[in-house]
PDB file of C-alpha atoms in Angstrom:
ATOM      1  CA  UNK A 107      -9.131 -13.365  13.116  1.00 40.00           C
ATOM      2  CA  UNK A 108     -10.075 -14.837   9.814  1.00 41.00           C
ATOM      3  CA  UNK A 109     -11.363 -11.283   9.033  1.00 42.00           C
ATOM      4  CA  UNK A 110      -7.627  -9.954   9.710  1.00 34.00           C
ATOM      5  CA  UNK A 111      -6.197 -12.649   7.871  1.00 41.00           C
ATOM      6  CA  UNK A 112      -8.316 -11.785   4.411  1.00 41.00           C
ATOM      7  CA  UNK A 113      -7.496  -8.384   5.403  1.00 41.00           C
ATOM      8  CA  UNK A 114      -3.513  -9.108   5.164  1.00 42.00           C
ATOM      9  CA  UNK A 115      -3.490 -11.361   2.250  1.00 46.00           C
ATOM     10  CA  UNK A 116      -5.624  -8.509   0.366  1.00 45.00           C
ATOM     11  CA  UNK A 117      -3.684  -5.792   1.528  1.00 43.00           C
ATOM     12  CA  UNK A 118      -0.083  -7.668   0.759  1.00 44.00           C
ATOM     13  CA  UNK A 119      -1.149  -8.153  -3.272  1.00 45.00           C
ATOM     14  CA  UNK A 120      -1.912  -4.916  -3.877  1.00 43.00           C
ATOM     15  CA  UNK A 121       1.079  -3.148  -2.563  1.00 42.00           C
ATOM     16  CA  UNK A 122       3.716  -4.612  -4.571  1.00 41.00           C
ATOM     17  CA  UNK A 123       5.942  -6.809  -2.701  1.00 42.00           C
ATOM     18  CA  UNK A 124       9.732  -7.712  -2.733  1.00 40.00           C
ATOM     19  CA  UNK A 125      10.496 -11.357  -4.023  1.00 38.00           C
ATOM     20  CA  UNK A 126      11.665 -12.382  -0.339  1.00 44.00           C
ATOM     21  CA  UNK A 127       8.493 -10.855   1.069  1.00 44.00           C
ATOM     22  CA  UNK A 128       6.093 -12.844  -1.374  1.00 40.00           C
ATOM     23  CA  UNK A 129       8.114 -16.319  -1.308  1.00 52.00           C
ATOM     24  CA  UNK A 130       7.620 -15.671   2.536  1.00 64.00           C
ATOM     25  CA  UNK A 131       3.651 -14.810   2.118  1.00 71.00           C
ATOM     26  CA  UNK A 132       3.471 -17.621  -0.809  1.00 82.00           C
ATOM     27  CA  UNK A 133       3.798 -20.733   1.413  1.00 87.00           C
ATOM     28  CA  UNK A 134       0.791 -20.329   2.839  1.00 91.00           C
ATOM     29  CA  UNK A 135      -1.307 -20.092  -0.391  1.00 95.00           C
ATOM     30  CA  UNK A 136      -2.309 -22.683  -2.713  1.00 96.00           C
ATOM     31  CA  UNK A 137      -5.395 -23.018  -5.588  1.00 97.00           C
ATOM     32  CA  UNK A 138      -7.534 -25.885  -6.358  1.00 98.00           C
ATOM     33  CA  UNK A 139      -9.972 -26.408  -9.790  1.00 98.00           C
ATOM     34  CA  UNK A 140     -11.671 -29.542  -9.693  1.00 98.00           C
ATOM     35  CA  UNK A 141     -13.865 -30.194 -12.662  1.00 97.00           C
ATOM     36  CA  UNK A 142     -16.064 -33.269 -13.176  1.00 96.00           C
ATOM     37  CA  UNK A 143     -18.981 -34.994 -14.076  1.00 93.00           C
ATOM     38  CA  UNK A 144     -20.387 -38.765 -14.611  1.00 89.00           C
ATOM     39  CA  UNK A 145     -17.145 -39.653 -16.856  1.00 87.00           C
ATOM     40  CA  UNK A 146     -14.770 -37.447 -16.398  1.00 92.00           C
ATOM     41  CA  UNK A 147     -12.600 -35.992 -13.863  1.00 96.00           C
ATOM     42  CA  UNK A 148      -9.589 -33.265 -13.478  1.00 96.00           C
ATOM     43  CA  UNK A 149      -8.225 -31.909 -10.166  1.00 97.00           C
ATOM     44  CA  UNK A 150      -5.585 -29.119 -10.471  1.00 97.00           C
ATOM     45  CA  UNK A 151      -3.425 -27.839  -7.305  1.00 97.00           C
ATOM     46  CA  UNK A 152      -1.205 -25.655  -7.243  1.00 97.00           C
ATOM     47  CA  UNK A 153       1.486 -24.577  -4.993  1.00 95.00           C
ATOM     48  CA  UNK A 154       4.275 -22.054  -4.857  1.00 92.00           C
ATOM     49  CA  UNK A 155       6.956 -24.694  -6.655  1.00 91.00           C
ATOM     50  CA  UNK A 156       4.677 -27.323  -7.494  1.00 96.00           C
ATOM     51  CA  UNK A 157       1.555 -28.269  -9.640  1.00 97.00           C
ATOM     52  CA  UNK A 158      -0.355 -31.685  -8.786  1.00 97.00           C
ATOM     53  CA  UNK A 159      -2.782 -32.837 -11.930  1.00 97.00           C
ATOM     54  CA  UNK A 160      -4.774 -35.500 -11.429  1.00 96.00           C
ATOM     55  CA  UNK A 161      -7.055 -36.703 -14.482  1.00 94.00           C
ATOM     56  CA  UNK A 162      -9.626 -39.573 -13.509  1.00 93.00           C
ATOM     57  CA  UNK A 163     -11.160 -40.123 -10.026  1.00 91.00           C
ATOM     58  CA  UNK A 164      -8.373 -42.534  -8.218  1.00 89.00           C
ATOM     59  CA  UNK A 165      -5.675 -41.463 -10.390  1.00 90.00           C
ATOM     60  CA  UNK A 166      -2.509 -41.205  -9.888  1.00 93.00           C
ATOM     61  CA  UNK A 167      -1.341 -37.192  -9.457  1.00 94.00           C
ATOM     62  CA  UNK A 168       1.389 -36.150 -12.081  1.00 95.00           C
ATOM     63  CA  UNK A 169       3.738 -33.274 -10.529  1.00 96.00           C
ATOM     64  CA  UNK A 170       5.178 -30.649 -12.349  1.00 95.00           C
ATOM     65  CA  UNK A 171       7.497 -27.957 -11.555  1.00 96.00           C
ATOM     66  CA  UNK A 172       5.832 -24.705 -11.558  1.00 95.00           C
ATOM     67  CA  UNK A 173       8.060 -21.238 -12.387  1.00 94.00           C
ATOM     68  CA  UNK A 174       8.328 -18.745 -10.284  1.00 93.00           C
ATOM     69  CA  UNK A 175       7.490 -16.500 -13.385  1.00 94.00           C
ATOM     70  CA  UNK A 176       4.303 -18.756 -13.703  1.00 96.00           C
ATOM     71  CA  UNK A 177       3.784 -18.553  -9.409  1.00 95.00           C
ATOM     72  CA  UNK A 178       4.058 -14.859  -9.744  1.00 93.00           C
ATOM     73  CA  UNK A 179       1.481 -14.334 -12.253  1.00 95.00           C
ATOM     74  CA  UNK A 180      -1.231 -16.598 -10.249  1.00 95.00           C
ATOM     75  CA  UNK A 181      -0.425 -14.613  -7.509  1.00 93.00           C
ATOM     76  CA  UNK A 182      -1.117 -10.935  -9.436  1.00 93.00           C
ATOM     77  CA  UNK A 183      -4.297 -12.778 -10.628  1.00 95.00           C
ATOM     78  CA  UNK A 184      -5.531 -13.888  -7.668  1.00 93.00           C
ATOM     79  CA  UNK A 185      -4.846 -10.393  -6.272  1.00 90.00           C
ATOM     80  CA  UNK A 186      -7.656  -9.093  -8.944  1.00 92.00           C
ATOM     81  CA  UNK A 187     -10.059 -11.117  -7.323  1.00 93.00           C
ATOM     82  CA  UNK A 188     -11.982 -10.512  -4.276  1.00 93.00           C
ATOM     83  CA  UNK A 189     -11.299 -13.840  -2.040  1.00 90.00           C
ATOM     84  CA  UNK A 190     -14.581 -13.054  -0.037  1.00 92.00           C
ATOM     85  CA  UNK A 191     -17.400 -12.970  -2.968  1.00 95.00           C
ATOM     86  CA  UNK A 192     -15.871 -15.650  -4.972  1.00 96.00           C
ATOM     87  CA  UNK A 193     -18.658 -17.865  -3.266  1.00 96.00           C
ATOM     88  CA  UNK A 194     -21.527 -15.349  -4.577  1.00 97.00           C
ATOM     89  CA  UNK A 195     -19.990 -15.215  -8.059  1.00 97.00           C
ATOM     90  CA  UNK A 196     -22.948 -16.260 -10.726  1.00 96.00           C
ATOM     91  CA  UNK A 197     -21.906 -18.818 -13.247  1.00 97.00           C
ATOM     92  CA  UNK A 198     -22.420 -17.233 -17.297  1.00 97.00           C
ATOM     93  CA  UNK A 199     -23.410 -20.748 -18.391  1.00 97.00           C
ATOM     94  CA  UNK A 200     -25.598 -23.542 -17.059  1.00 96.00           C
ATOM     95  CA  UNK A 201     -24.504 -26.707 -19.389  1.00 96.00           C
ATOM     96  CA  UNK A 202     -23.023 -28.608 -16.503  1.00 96.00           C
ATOM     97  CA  UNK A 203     -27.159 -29.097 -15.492  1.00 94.00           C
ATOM     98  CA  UNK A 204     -27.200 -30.984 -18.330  1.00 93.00           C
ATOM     99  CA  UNK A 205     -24.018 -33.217 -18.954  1.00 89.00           C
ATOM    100  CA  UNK A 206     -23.466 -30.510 -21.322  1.00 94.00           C
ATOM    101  CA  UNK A 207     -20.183 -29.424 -19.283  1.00 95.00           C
ATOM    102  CA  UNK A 208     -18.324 -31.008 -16.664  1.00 97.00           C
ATOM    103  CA  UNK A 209     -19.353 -29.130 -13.382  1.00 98.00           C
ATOM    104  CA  UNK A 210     -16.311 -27.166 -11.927  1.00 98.00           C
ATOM    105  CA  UNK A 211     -15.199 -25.025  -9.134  1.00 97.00           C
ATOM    106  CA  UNK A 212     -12.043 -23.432  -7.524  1.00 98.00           C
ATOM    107  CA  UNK A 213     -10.410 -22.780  -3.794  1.00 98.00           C
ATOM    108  CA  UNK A 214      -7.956 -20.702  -2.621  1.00 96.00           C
ATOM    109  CA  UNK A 215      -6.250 -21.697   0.218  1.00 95.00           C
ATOM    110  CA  UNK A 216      -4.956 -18.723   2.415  1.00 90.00           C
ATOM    111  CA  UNK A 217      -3.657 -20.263   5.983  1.00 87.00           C
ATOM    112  CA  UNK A 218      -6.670 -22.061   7.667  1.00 89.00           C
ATOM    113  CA  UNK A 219      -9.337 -20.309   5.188  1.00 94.00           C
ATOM    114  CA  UNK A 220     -10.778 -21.516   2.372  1.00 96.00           C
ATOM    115  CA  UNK A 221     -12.401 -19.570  -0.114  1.00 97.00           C
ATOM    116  CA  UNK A 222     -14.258 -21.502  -2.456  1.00 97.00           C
ATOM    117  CA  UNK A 223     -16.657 -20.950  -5.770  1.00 97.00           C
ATOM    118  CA  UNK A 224     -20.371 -21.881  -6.475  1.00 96.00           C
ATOM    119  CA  UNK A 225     -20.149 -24.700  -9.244  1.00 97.00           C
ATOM    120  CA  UNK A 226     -19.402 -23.305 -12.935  1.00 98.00           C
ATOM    121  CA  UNK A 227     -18.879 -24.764 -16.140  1.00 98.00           C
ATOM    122  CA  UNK A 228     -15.561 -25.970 -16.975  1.00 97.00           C
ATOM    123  CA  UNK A 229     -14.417 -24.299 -19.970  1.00 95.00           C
ATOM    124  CA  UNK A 230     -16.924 -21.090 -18.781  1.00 97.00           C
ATOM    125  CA  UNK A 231     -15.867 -19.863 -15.576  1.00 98.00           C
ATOM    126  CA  UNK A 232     -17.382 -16.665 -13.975  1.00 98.00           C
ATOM    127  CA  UNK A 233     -15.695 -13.445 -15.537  1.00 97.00           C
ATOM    128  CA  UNK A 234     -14.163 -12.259 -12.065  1.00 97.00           C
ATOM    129  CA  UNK A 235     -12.416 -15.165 -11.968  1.00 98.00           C
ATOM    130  CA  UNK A 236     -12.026 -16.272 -15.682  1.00 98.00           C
ATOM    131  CA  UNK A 237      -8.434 -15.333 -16.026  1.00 97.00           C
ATOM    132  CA  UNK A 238      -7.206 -16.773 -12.847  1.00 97.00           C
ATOM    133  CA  UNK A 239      -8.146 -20.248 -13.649  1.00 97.00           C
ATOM    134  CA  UNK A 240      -7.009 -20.204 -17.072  1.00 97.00           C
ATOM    135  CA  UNK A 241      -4.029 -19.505 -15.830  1.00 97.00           C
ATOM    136  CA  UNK A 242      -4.574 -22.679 -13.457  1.00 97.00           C
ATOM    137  CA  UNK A 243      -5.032 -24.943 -16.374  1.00 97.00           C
ATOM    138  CA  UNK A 244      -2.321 -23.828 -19.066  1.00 96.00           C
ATOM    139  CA  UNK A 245       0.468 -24.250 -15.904  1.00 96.00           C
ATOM    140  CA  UNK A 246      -1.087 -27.733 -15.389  1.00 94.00           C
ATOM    141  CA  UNK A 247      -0.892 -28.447 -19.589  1.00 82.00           C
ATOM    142  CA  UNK A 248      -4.593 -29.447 -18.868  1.00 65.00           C
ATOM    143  CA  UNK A 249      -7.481 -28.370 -21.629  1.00 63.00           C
ATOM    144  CA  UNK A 250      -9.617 -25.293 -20.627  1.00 57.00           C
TER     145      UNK A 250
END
């Protein structure tokens, strides 16, 4: 099932959708980038209508309203990026084994699965993935 699932999510981005079809499809998606390290924190999630941003550990989350123009273009991003090796995706930097980055990662939330990353440095993500959650950050006014 979760098989058919990836199967369907893949197969809906790349052929192009109408707006009622993707709003439909777009509920059930949502990303997450969590970055941190010994003093410092930032959690990003977004939503089809909403971003949550969240900048120390116990912090309050600030919501923003997130376009439709901006939803769409996470949505074509994330369709670039194959949900099932974004766990085996190698990070380009190390730093974050050394306080020299915060350590970061990012989900995608499809229905019940979750696909998530092997720890990167913020600021350096792994290329496959790079433009997706740069996109994450600049719709949550957070620094890359």
């Amino acid at each position: 099932m979760k098989i058919l699932s990836t199967f369907i999510l893949v197969l809906f981005m790349a052929k192009g959708c109408t707006n009622s079809e993707l709003k439909k499809e777009s509920e059930n998606i949502s990303f997450e980038y969590e970055a941190q390290t010994r003093g410092g924190y930032k959690k990003v999630i977004a939503k089809q209508d909403t971003v949550y941003t969240i900048k120390s550990r116990g912090g309050e989350a600030v919501q923003k309203q997130l376009s439709k123009s901006d939803w769409n273009s996470l949505l074509d991003l994330l369709s670039k990026v194959d949900a099932e090796k974004i766990k085996d995706l190698k990070a380009p930097s190390e730093k974050r084994f050394y306080d020299g980055a915060m350590i970061a990662d990012l989900k995608v939330i499809y229905k019940d699965k979750t696909y998530e990353s092997s720890s990167f440095d913020h600021g350096n993500p792994p290329a496959e993935i790079k433009d997706l959650v740069n996109k994450i950050l600049e719709v949550s006014d957070s620094e890359k």
